[in-house]
PDB file of C-alpha atoms in Angstrom:
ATOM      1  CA  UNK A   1       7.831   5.687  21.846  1.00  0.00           C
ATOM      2  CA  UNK A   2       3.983   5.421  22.537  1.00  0.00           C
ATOM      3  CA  UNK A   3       1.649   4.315  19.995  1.00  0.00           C
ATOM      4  CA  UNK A   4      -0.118   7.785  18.954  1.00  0.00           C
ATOM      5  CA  UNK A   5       3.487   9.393  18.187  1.00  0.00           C
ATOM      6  CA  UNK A   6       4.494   6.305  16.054  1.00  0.00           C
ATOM      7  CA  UNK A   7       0.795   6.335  14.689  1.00  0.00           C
ATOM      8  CA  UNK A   8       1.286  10.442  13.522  1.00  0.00           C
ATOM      9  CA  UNK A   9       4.705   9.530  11.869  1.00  0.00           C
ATOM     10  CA  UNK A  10       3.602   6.700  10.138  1.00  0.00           C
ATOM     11  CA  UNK A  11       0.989   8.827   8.302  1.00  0.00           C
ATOM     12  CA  UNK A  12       3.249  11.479   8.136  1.00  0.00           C
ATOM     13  CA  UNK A  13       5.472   9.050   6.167  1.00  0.00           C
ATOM     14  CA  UNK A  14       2.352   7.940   3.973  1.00  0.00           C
ATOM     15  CA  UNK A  15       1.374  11.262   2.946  1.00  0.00           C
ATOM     16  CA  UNK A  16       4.769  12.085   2.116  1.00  0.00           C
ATOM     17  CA  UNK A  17       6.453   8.819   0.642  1.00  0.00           C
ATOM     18  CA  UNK A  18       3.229   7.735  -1.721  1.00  0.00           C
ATOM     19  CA  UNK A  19       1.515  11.056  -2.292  1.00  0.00           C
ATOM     20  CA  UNK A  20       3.096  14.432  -1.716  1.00  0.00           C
ATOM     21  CA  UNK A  21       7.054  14.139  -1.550  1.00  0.00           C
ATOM     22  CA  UNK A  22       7.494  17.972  -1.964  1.00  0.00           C
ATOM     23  CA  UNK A  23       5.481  19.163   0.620  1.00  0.00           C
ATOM     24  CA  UNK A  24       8.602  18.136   2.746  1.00  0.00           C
ATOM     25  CA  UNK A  25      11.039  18.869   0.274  1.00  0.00           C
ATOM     26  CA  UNK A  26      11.869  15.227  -0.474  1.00  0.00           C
ATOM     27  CA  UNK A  27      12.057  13.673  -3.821  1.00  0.00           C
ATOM     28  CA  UNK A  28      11.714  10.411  -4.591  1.00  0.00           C
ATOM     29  CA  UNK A  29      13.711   8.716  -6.937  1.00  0.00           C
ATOM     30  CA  UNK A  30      11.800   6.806 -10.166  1.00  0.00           C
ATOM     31  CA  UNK A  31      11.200   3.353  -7.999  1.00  0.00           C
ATOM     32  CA  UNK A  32      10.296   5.386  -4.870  1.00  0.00           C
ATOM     33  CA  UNK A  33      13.324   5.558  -3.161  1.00  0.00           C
ATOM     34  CA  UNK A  34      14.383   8.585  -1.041  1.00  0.00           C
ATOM     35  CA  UNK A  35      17.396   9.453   1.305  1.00  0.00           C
ATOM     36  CA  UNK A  36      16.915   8.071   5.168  1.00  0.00           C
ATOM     37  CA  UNK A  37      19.297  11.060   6.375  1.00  0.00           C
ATOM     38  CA  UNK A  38      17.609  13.862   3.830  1.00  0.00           C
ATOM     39  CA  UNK A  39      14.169  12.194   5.458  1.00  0.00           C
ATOM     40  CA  UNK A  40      15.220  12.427   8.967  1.00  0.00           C
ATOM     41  CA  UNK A  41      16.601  15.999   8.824  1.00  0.00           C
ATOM     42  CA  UNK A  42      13.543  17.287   6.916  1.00  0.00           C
ATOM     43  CA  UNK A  43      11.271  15.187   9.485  1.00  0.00           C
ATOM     44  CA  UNK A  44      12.838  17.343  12.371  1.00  0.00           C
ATOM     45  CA  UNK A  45      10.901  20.557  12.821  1.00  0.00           C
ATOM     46  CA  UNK A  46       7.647  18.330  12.504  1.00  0.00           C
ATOM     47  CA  UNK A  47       8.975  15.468  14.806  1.00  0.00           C
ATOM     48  CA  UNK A  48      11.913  17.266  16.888  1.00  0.00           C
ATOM     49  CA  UNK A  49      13.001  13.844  18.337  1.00  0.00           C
ATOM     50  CA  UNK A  50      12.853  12.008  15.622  1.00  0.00           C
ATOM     51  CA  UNK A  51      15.998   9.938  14.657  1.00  0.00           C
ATOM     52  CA  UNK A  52      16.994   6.933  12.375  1.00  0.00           C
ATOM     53  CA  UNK A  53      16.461   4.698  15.593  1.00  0.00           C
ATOM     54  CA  UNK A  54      12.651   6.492  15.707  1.00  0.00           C
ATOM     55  CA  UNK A  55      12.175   5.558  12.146  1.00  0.00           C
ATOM     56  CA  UNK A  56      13.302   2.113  12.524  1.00  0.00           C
ATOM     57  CA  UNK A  57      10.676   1.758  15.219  1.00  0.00           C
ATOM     58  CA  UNK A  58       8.085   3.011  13.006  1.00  0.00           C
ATOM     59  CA  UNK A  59       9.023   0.939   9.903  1.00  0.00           C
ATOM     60  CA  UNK A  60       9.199  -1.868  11.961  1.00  0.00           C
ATOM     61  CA  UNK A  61       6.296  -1.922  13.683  1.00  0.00           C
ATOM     62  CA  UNK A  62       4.224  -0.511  11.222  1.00  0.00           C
ATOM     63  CA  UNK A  63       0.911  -2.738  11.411  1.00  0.00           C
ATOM     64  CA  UNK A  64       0.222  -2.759   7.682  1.00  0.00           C
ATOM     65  CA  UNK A  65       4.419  -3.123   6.519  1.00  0.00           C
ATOM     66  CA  UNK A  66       3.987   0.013   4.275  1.00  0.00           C
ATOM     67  CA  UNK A  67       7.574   1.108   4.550  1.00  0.00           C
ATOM     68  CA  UNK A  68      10.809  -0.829   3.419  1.00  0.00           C
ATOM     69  CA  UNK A  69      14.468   0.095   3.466  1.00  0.00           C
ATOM     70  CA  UNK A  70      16.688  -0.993   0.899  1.00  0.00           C
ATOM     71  CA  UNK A  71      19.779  -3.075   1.902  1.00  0.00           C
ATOM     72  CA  UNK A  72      21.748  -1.050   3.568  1.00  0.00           C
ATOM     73  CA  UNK A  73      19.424   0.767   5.045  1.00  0.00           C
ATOM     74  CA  UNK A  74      20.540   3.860   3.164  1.00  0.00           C
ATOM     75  CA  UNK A  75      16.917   4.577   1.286  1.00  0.00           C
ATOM     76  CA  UNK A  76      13.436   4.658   2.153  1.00  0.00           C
ATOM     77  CA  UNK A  77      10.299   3.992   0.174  1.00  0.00           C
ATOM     78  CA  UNK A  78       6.441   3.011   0.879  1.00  0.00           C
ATOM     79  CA  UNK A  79       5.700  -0.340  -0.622  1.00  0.00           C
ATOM     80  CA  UNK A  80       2.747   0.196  -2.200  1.00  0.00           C
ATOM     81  CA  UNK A  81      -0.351   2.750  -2.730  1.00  0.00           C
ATOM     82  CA  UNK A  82       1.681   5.817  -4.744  1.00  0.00           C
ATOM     83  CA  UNK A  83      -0.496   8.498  -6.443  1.00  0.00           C
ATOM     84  CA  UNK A  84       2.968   9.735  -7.539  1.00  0.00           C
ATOM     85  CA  UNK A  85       4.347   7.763 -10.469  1.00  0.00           C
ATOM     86  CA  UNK A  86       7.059   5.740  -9.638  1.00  0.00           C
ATOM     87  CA  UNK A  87       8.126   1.851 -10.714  1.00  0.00           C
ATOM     88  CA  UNK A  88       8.037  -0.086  -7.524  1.00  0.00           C
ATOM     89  CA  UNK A  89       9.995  -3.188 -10.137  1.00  0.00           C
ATOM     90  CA  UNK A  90       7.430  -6.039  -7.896  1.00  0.00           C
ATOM     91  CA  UNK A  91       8.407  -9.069 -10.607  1.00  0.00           C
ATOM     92  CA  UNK A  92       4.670 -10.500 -12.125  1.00  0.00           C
ATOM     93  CA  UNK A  93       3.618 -13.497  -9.525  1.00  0.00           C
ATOM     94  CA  UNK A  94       1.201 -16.355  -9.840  1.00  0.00           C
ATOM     95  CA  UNK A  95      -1.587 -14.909  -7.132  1.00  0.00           C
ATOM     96  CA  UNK A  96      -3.132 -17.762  -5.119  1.00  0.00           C
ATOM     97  CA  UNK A  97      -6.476 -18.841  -6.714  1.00  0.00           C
ATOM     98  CA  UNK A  98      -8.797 -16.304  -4.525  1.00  0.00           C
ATOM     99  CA  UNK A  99      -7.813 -12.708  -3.235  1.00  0.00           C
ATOM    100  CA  UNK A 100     -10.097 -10.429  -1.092  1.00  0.00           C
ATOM    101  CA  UNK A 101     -10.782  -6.628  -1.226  1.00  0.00           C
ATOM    102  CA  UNK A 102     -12.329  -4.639   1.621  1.00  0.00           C
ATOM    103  CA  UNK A 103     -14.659  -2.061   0.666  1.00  0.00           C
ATOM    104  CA  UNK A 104     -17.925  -0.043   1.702  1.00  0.00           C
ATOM    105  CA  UNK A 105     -21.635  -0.413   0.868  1.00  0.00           C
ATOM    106  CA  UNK A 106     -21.646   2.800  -0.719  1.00  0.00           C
ATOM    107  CA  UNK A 107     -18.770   1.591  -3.608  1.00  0.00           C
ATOM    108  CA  UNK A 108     -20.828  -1.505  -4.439  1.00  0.00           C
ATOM    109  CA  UNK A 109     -23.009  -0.425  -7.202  1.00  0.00           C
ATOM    110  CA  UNK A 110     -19.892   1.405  -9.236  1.00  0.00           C
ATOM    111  CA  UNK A 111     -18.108  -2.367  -8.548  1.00  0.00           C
ATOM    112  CA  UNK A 112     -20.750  -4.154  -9.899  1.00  0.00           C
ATOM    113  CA  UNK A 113     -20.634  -1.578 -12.880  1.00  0.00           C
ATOM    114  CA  UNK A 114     -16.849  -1.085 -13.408  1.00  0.00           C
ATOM    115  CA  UNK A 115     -15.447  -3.779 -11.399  1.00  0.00           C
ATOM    116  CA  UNK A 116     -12.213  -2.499  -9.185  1.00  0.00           C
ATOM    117  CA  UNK A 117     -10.209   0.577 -10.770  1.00  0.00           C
ATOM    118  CA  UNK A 118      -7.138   1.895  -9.237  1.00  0.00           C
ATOM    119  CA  UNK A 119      -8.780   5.115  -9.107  1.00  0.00           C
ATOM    120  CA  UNK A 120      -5.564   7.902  -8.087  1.00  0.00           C
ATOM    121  CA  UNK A 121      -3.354   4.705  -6.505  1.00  0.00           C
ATOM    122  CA  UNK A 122      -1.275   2.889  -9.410  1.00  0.00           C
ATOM    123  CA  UNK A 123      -2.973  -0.560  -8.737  1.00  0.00           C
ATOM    124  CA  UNK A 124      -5.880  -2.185  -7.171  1.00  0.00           C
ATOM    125  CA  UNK A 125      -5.221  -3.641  -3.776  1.00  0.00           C
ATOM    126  CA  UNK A 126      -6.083  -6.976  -2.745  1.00  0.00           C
ATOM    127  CA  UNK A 127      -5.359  -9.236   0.594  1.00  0.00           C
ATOM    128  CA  UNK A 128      -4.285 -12.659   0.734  1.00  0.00           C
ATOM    129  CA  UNK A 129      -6.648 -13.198   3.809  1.00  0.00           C
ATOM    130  CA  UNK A 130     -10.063 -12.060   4.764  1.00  0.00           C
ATOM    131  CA  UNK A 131      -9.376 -10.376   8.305  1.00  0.00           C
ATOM    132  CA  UNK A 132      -6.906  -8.126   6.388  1.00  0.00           C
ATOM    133  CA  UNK A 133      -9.441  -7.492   3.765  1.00  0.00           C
ATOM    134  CA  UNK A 134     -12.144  -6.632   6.363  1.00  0.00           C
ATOM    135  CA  UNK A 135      -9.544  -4.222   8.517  1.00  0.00           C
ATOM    136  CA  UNK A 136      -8.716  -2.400   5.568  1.00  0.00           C
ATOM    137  CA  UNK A 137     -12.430  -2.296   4.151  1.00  0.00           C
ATOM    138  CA  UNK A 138     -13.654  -1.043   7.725  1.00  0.00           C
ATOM    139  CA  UNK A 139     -11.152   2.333   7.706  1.00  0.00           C
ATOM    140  CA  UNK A 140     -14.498   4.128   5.800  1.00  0.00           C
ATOM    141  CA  UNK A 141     -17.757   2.067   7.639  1.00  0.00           C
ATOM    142  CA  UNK A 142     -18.766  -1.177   7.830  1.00  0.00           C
ATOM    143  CA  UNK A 143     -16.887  -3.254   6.100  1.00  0.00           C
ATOM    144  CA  UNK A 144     -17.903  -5.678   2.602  1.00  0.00           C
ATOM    145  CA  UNK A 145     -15.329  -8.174   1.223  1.00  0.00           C
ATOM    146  CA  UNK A 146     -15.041  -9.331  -2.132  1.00  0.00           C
ATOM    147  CA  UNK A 147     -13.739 -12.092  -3.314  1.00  0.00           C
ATOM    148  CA  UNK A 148     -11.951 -12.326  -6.517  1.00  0.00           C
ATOM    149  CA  UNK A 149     -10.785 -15.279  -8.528  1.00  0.00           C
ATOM    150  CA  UNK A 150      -7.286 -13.750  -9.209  1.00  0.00           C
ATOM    151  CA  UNK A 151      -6.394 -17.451 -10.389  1.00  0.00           C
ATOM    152  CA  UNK A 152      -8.767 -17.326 -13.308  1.00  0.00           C
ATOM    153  CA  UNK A 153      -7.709 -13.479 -14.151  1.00  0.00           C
ATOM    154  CA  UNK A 154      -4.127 -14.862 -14.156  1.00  0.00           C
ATOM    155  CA  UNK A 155      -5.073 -17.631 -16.769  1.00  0.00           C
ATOM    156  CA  UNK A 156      -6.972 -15.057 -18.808  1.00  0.00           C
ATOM    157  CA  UNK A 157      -3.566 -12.938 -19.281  1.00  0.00           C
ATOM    158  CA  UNK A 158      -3.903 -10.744 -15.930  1.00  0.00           C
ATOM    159  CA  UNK A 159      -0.417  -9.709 -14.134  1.00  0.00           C
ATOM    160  CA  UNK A 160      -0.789  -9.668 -10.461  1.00  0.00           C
ATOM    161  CA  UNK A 161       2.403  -8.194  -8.160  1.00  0.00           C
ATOM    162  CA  UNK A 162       3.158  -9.008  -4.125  1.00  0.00           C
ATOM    163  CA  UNK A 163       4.367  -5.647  -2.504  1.00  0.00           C
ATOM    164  CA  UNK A 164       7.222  -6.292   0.177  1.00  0.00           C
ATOM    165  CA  UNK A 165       3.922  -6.000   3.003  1.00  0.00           C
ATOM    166  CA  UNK A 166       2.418  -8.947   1.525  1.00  0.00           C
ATOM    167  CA  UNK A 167      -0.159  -6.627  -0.624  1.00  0.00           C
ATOM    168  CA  UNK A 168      -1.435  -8.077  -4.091  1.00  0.00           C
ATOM    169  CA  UNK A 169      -1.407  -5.985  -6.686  1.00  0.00           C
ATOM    170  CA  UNK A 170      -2.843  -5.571 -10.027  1.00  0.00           C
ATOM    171  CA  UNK A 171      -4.367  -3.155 -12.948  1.00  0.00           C
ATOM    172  CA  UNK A 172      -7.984  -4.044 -12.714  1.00  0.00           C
ATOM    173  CA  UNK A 173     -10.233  -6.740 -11.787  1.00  0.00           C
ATOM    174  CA  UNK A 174     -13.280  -6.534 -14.281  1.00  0.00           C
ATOM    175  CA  UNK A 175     -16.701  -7.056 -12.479  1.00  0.00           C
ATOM    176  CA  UNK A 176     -16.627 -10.588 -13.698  1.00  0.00           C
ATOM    177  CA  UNK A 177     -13.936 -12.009 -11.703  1.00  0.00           C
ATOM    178  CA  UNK A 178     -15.596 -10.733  -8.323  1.00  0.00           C
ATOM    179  CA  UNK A 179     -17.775 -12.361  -6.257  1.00  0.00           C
ATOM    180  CA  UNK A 180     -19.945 -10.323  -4.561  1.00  0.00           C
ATOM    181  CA  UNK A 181     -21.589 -11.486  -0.844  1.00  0.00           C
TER     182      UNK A 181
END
């Protein structure tokens, strides 16, 4: 499969697993979950090829991890980023002391006002690292990253979550926990 095919499906499968389920005529069950043979069949007139050994290939080489399978393999979901409500069940975690956001120039003055919001997504994103910070940041421009002291949030009574991708996740991070460059 080359890389702009397995690039369409995987935001194919964004759109549909984390924001619009029924425009393929999917649903998703309340942690996320949907059918990998309902998916595939659906997937077909869109993606005539596509198989479960296509969307294996996708899932797994997914640069950014946003799709898991359950056990078996039976169920689908994206890990993280839903504007659809569903309970991904991601057990509270002690974060490491610092986290890093990526964002744009233009977003800087509402941060320094509101501080990070989850806006339509069901938590604020962070990265463990700074080069994933700065990849995701750069998707809208050049990119500015944050720093946030998720260690002191946690101490003040903040929950923070780790997605299956490695993405930290949590309500809000007030304007005083960020560090700004």
């Amino acid at each position: 499969m080359n890389e702009h095919q397995t690039q369409k499906i995987s935001k194919f499968l964004s759109l549909v697993l984390r924001h619009q389920p029924e425009s393929l005529g999917i649903t998703l069950d309340p942690q996320g979950w949907t059918e990998v043979k309902a998916l595939v069949a659906k997937m077909r007139p869109k993606f005539p090829g596509i198989d479960k050994a296509t969307l294996d290939y996708v899932v797994e080489n997914n640069n950014k991890k946003r799709f898991s399978y359950n056990k078996d393999q039976t169920m689908i979901r994206a890990s993280q980023g839903h504007s659809v409500t569903v309970e991904l069940d991601y057990a509270p975690t002690l974060p490491p002391e610092t986290l890093y956001h990526g964002t744009v120039p233009q977003f800087l003055d509402a941060i320094r006002t509101d501080g990070l919001l989850k806006m339509s997504r069901h938590q604020v994103h962070l990265s463990r690292d700074i080069d994933t910070a700065a990849n995701v940041g750069s998707r809208r421009g050049e990119a500015v990253i944050l720093k946030v002291r998720a260690g002191e949030m946690h101490r003040d009574g903040f929950d923070f979550f780790v997605s299956e991708n490695g993405v930290w996740l949590t309500e809000t991070v007030p304007p005083g926990y960020i560090i700004f460059p």
